[in-house]
XYZ file of C-alpha atoms in Angstrom:
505
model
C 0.000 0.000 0.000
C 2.848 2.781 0.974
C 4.840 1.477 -2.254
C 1.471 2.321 -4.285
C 0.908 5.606 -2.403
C 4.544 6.370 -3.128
C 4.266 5.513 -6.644
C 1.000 7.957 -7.400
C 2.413 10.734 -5.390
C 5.766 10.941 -8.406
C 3.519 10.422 -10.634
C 1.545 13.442 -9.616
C 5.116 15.765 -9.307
C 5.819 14.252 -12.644
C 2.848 15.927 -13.980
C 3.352 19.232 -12.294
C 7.020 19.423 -13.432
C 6.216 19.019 -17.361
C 2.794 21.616 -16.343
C 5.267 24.109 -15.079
C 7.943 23.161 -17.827
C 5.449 24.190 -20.603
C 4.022 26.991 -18.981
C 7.392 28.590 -18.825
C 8.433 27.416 -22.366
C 4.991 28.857 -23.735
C 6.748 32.462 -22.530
C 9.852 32.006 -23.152
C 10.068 30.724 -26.690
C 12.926 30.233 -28.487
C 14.381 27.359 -31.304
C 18.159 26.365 -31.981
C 19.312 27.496 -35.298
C 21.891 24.780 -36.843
C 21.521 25.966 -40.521
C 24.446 27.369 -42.031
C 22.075 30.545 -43.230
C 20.398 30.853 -39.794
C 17.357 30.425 -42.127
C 15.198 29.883 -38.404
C 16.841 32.719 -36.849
C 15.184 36.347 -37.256
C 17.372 38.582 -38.859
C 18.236 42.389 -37.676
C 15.745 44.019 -39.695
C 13.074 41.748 -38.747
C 13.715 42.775 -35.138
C 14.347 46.490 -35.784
C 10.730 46.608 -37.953
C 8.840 44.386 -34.586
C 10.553 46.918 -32.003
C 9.291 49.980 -33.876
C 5.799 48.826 -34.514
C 3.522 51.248 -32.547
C 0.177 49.878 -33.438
C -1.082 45.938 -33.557
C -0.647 43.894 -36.929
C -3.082 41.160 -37.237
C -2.561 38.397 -39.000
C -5.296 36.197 -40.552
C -3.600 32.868 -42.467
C -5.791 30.966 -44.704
C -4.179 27.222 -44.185
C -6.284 24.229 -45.264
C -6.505 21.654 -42.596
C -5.838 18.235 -44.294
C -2.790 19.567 -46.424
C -0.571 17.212 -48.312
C 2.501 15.971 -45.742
C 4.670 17.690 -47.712
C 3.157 20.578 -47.055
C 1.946 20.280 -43.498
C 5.983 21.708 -42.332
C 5.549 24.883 -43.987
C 2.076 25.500 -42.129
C 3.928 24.705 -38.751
C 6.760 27.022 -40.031
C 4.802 29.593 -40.315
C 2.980 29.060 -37.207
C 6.077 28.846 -35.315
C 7.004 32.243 -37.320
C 4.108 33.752 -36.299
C 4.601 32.967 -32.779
C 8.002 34.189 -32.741
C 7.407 37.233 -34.257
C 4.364 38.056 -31.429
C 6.821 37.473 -29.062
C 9.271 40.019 -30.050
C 6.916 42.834 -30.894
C 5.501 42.544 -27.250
C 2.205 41.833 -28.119
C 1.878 44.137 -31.276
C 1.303 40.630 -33.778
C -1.399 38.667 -32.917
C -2.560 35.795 -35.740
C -4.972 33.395 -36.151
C -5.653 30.191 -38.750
C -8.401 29.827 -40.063
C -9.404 26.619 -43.094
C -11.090 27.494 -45.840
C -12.398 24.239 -47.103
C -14.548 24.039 -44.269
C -16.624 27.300 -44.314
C -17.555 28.444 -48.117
C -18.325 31.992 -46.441
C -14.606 31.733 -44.795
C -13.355 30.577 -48.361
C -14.895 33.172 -50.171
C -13.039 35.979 -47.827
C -9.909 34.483 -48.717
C -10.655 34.774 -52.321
C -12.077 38.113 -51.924
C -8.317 39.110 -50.556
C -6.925 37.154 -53.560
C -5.753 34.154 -52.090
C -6.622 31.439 -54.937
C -6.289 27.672 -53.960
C -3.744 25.718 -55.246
C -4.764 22.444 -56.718
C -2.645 19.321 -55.275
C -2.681 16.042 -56.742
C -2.242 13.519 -53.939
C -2.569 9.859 -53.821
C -4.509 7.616 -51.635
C -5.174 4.134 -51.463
C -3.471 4.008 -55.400
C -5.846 6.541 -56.675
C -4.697 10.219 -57.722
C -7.039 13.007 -56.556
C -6.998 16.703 -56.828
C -7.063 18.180 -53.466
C -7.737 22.337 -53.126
C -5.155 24.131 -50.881
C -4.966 27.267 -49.126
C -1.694 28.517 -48.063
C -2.246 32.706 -48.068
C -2.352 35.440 -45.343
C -4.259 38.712 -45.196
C -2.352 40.919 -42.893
C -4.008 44.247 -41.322
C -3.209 46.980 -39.719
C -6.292 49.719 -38.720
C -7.725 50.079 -42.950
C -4.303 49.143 -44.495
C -4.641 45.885 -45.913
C -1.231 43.299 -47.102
C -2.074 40.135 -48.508
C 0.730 37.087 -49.002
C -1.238 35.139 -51.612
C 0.871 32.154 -51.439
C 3.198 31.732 -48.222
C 6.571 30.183 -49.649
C 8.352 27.992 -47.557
C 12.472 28.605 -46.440
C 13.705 32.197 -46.153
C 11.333 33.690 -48.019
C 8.558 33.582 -45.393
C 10.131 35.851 -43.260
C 11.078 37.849 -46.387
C 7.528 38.445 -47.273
C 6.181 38.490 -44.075
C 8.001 41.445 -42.296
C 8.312 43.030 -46.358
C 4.609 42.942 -45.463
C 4.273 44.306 -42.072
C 6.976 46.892 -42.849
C 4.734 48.141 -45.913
C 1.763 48.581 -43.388
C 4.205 50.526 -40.829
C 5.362 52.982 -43.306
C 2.759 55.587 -44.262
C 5.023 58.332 -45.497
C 7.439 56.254 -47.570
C 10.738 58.270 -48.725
C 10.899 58.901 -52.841
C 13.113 57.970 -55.216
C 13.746 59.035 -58.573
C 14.466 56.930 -61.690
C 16.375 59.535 -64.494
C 13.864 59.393 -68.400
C 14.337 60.884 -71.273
C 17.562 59.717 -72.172
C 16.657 55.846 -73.237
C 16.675 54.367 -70.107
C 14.608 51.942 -68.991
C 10.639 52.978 -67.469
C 9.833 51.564 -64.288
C 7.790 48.134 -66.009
C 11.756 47.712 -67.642
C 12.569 47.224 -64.033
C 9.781 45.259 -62.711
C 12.371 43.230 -60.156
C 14.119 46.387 -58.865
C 11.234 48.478 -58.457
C 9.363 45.091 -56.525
C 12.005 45.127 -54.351
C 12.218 49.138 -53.665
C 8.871 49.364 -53.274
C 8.511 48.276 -49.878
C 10.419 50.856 -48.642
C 10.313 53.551 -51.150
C 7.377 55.343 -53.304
C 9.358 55.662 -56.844
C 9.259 58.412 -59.590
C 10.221 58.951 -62.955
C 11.987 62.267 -63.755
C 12.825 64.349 -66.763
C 15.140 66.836 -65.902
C 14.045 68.290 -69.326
C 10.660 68.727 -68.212
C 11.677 70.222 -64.238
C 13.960 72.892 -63.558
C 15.112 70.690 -60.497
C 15.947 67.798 -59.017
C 12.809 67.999 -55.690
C 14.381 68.443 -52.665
C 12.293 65.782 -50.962
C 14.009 62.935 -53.496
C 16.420 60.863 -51.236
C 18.114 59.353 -54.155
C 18.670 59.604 -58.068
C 18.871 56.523 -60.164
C 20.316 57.125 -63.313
C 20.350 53.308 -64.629
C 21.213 52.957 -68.691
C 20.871 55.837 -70.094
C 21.487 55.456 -74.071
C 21.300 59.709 -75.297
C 23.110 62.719 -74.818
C 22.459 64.039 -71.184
C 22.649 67.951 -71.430
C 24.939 70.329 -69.234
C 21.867 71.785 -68.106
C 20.848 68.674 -66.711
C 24.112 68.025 -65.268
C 23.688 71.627 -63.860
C 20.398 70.154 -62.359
C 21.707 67.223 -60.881
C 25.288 68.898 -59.042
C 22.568 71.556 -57.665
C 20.951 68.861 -56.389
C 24.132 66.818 -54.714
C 25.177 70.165 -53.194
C 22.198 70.366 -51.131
C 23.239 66.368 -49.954
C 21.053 64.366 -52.684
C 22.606 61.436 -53.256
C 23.020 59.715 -56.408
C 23.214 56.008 -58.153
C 24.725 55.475 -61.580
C 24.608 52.450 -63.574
C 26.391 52.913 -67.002
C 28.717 51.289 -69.037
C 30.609 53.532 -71.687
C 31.535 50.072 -74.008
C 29.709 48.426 -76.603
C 29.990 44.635 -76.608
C 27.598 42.857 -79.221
C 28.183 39.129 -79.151
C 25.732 39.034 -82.579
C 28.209 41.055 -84.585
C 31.290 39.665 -82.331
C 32.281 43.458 -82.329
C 33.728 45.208 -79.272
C 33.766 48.887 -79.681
C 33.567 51.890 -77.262
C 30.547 53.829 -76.972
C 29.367 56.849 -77.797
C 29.621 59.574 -75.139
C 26.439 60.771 -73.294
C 28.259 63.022 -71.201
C 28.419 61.076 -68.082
C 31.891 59.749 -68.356
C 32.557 63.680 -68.507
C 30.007 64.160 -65.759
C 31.739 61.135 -63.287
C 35.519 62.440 -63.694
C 34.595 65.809 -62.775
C 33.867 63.365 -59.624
C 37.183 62.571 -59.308
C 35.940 58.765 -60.747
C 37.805 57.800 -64.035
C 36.005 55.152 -66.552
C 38.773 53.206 -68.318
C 38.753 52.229 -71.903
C 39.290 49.055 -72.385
C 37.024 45.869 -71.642
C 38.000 43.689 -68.147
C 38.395 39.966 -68.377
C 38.328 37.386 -66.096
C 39.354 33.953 -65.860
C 36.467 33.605 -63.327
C 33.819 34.382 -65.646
C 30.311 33.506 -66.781
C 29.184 31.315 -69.334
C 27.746 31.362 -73.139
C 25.689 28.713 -74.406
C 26.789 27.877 -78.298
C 25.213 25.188 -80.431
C 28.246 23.225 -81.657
C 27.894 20.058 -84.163
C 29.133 16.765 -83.819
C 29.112 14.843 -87.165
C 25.071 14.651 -87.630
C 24.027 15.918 -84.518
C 23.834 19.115 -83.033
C 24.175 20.451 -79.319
C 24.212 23.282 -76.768
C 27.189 23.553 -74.751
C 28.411 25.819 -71.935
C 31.484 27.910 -72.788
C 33.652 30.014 -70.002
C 33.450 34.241 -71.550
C 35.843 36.032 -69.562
C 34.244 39.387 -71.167
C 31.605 38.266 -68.479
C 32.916 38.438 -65.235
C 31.427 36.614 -62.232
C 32.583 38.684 -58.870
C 32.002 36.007 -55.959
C 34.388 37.727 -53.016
C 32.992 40.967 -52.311
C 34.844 43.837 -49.266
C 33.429 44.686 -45.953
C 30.502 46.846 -46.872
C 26.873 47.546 -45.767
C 26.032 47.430 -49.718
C 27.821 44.228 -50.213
C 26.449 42.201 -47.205
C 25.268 38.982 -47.893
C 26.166 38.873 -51.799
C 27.497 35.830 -53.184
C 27.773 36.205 -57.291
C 27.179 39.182 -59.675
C 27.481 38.938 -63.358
C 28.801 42.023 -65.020
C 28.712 41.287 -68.914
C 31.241 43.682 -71.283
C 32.299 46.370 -68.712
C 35.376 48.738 -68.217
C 37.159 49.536 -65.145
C 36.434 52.316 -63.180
C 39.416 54.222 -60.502
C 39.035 56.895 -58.133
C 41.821 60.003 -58.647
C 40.636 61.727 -56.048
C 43.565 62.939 -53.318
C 41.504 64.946 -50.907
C 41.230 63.309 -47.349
C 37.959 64.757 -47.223
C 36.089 61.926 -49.746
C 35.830 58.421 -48.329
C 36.068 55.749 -51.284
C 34.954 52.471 -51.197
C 35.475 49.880 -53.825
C 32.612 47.971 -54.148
C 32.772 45.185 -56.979
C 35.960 43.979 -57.813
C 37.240 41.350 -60.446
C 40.000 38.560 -59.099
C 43.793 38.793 -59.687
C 43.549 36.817 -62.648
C 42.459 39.928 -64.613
C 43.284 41.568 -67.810
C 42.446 44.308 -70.375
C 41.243 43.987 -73.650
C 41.582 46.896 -76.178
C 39.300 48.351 -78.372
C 38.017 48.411 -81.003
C 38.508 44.476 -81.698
C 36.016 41.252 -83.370
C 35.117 38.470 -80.380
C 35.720 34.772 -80.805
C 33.765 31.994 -78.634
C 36.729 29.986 -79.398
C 39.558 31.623 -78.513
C 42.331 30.053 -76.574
C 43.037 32.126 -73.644
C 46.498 31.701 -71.626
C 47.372 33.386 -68.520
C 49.113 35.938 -70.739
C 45.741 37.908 -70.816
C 44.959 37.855 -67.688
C 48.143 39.823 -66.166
C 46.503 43.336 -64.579
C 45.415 42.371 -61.460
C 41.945 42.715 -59.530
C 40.110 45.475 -61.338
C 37.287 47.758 -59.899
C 33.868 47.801 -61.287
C 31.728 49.174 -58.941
C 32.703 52.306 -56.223
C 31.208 54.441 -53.180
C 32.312 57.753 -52.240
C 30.659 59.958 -48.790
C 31.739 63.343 -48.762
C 31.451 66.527 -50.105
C 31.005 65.940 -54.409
C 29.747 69.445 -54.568
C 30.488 72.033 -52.608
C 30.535 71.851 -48.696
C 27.701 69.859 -48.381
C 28.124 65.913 -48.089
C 26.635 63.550 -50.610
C 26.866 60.090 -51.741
C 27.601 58.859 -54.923
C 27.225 55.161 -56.028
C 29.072 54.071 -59.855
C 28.575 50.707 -61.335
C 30.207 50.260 -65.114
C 27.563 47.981 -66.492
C 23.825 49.851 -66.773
C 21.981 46.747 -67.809
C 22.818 43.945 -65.315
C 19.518 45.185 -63.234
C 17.060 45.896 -66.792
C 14.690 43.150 -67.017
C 13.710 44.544 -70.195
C 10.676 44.184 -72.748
C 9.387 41.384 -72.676
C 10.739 40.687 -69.140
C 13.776 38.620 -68.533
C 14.422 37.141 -64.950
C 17.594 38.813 -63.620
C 19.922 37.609 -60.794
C 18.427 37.753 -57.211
C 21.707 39.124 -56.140
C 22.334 41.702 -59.038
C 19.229 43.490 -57.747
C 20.054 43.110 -54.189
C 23.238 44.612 -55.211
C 21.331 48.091 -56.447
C 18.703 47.715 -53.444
C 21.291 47.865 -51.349
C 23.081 50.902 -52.452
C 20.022 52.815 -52.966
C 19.327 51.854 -48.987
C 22.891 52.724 -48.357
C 22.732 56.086 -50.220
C 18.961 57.081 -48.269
C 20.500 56.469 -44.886
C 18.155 53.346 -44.895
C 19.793 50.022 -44.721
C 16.990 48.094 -42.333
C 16.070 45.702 -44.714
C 19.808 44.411 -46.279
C 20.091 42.044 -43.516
C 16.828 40.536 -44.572
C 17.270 41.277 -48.371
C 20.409 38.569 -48.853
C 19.432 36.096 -45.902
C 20.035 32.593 -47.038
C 22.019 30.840 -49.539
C 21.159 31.609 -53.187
C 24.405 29.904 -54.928
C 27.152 27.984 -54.245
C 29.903 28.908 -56.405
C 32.692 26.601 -56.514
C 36.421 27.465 -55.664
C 38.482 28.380 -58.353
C 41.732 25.418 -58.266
C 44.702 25.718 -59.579
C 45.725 22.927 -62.272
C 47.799 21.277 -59.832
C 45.203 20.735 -57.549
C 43.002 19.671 -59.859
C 45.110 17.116 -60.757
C 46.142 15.778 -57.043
C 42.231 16.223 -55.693
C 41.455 13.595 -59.176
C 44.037 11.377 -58.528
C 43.062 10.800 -54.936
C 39.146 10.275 -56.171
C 40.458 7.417 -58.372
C 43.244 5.716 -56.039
C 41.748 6.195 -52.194
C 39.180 3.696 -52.850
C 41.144 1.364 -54.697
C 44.031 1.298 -51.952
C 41.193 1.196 -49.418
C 39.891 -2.058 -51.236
C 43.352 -3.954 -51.360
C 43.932 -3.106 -47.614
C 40.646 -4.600 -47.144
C 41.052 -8.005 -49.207
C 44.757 -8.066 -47.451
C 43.377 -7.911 -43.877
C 40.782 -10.927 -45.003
C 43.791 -12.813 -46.527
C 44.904 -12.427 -43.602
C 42.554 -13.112 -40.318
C 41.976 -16.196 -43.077
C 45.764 -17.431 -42.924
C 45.725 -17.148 -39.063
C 42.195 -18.859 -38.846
C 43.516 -21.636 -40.971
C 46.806 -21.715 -39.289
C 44.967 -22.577 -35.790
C 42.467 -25.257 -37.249
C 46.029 -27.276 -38.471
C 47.120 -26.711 -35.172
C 43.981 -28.434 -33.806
C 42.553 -25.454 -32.215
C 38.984 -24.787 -34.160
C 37.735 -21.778 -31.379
């Protein structure tokens, strides 16, 4: 009887211990981040954006109940999101599920907020059915209204959902202008750069042709690609504008490189190379290559059949090591196709530079004008100048007294989706986010912006390494099979040896 008394009364602290145990971990949540992108881990802006918020974000998510298994971890993802996110803004997110397959007036809302259902085949019992889905969120803040139609899994969840509830934060969002009139792309040429830009930023075009100035209340100029003659009047415009501290992004490349023709030429001047050196920032005249470069796809023939193959372009380079800098945080490859160098001359102590995009050691310069081959045989011969500079940052005074920024990348296209719309590098239009952030004294969302792994380039080797590293792929597991076979020869040999010996343990 006292064992069995004994026995109930552990039980009972038992229970009270894992009570208490959950109580406490329902306040104090937290999970252990192993990833090598801290991909569960909330990034800085994500905390910055909860501390600020000053009024209560509700979250309504639209989750079907009997989702797919494959799907079921991204619903507890973003529950456990969720949850996290309440936690940190003291209250100020609060969320709820709801499933829309189970209430047509619930379903309805959802697709009244534009979440559409996404139709899953699944099978069960060896049959293949369609099942409808809901994976969307509606996210509100007093009339403002965000909607996630379709809440991806990874990083991207907390990409979209603090994009979201920083979107319903900001009611006076900061300007920035995009430079027209001179060829450059519209805002629908841009369609990934101005997605991106337009959770922090209301964006405008300008025609310095049409205004007599650059507004005051613009926090930064985007001049991206321009093709025509910009006037002196303009220019005029624009230094009026830096005295006052306006800040300023260019992204232009003063070379023609037309892989059609195979024709590399310098262009025509605009003005701006004029414009930049007046900056104290020099445009060379001569195309960088790389050995670490992109790839072209040719179609190549093989007696009667034809096929695609990937050839290395070192008039593309790929820039995978990036320096210490709030605009290069997080980057892991840019592509800058047909581009010069670009140098800073400036002496005064004043001026702080900043190289921001820079090719590897194994760099050269091409002149001008010259015809491009696919096939030509490249030797370390052309690739004897060094790292080369293709993007720079200078804080200080440009114009006048007054301090002002000034961002220079010597390719204008590697951020122009174009017409139709091609898809463009995640990280080439981090790259401009970023420096338009860095140039509006607004870098809360770069953290967020290049969270997570987006490519894994591989390490350039030397030959000689090559070699050794293929060497070792072929022989280790040979050698490791003959020491194998020779310890069995020999725990056989002994074995045998005992059994003539009479012993058979």
């Amino acid at each position: 009887m006292q064992k069995k008394s004994n026995v109930i009364l552990r039980l009972v602290v038992l229970a009270l211990i894992l009570f208490v145990v959950n109580m406490i971990s329902s306040k104090l949540y937290f999970r252990l981040d192993f990833t090598e992108d801290q991909r569960y881990t909330l990034s800085r802006a994500t905390k910055d954006i909860l501390h600020d918020l000053d009024d209560v974000v509700t979250v309504k998510a639209y989750f079907s109940e009997d989702l797919p298994a494959q799907l079921l971890n991204n619903r507890q993802d973003f529950e456990d999101l969720l949850l996290e996110y309440e936690n940190r803004s003291g209250g100020n997110v609060v969320y709820e599920f709801v499933s829309p397959n189970d209430d047509e007036e619930i379903e309805g809302e959802a697709q009244q907020y534009g979440i559409q259902p996404l139709v899953i085949n699944v099978t069960e019992k060896d049959q293949v059915q369609q099942l409808k889905a809901y994976m969307g969120a509606v996210l509100m803040m007093g009339d403002r209204r965000e909607v996630i139609a379709v809440v991806q899994p990874g990083v991207n969840m907390e990409y979209d959902l603090t994009t979201s509830i920083k979107k319903l934060s900001v009611v006076d969002k900061p300007k920035v202008a995009i430079l027209q009139g001179h060829g450059e792309p519209s805002l629908q040429g841009l369609v990934q750069l101005s997605g991106q830009l337009s959770v922090l930023y209301d964006l405008e075009p300008l025609d310095l042709k049409q205004k007599s100035e650059v507004p005051g209340y613009i926090k930064t100029l985007a001049i991206i690609h321009p093709k025509d003659t910009i006037s002196a009047e303009e220019f005029a415009r624009i230094d009026a504008y830096m005295a006052q501290g306006g800040n300023v992004f260019v992204a232009y490349s003063n070379m023609n490189g037309d892989l059609q023709s195979g024709y590399l030429s310098k262009g025509t001047s605009i003005g701006l190379q004029e414009w930049l050196r007046n900056k104290d920032v020099q445009m060379g005249d001569q195309f960088v290559v790389d050995a670490n470069s992109g790839s072209v796809t040719v179609q190549q023939q093989n007696g009667m059949f034809n096929f695609r193959s990937q050839i290395k372009f070192p008039y593309f380079p790929m820039l995978s090591e990036f320096p210490d800098h709030a605009i290069t945080k997080g980057l892991e490859g840019i592509m800058l196709p047909f581009v010069s160098a670009l140098s800073y001359i400036g002496r005064d102590s004043v001026t702080q530079y900043s190289p921001l995009l820079m090719t590897s050691e194994r760099s050269g310069l091409a002149t001008t004008p010259a015809g491009v081959s696919i096939d030509k045989r490249w030797t370390e011969a052309d690739f004897n100048h060094g790292s080369q500079t293709l993007a720079l940052a200078l804080d200080g005074p440009l114009v006048g007294n007054q301090r002002a920024k000034l961002v220079v990348v010597s390719n204008g296209q590697f951020i122009v989706n174009g017409n139709p719309p091609q898809q463009i590098s995640p990280d080439n239009i981090n790259f401009a986010s970023n420096a338009i952030d860095w140039l509006s004294d607004d870098t809360g969302l770069i953290d967020l912006r290049t969270k997570g792994v987006t490519s894994r380039p591989i390490d350039q080797l030397e030959d000689g390494e090559r070699e050794i590293i293929k060497y070792i792929n072929v022989l280790v597991p040979i050698l490791l099979v003959l020491v194998y076979a020779l310890i069995r020869k020999q725990r056989y040999a002994s074995k045998k040896q005992r059994w003539m010996q009479g012993n058979y343990k």
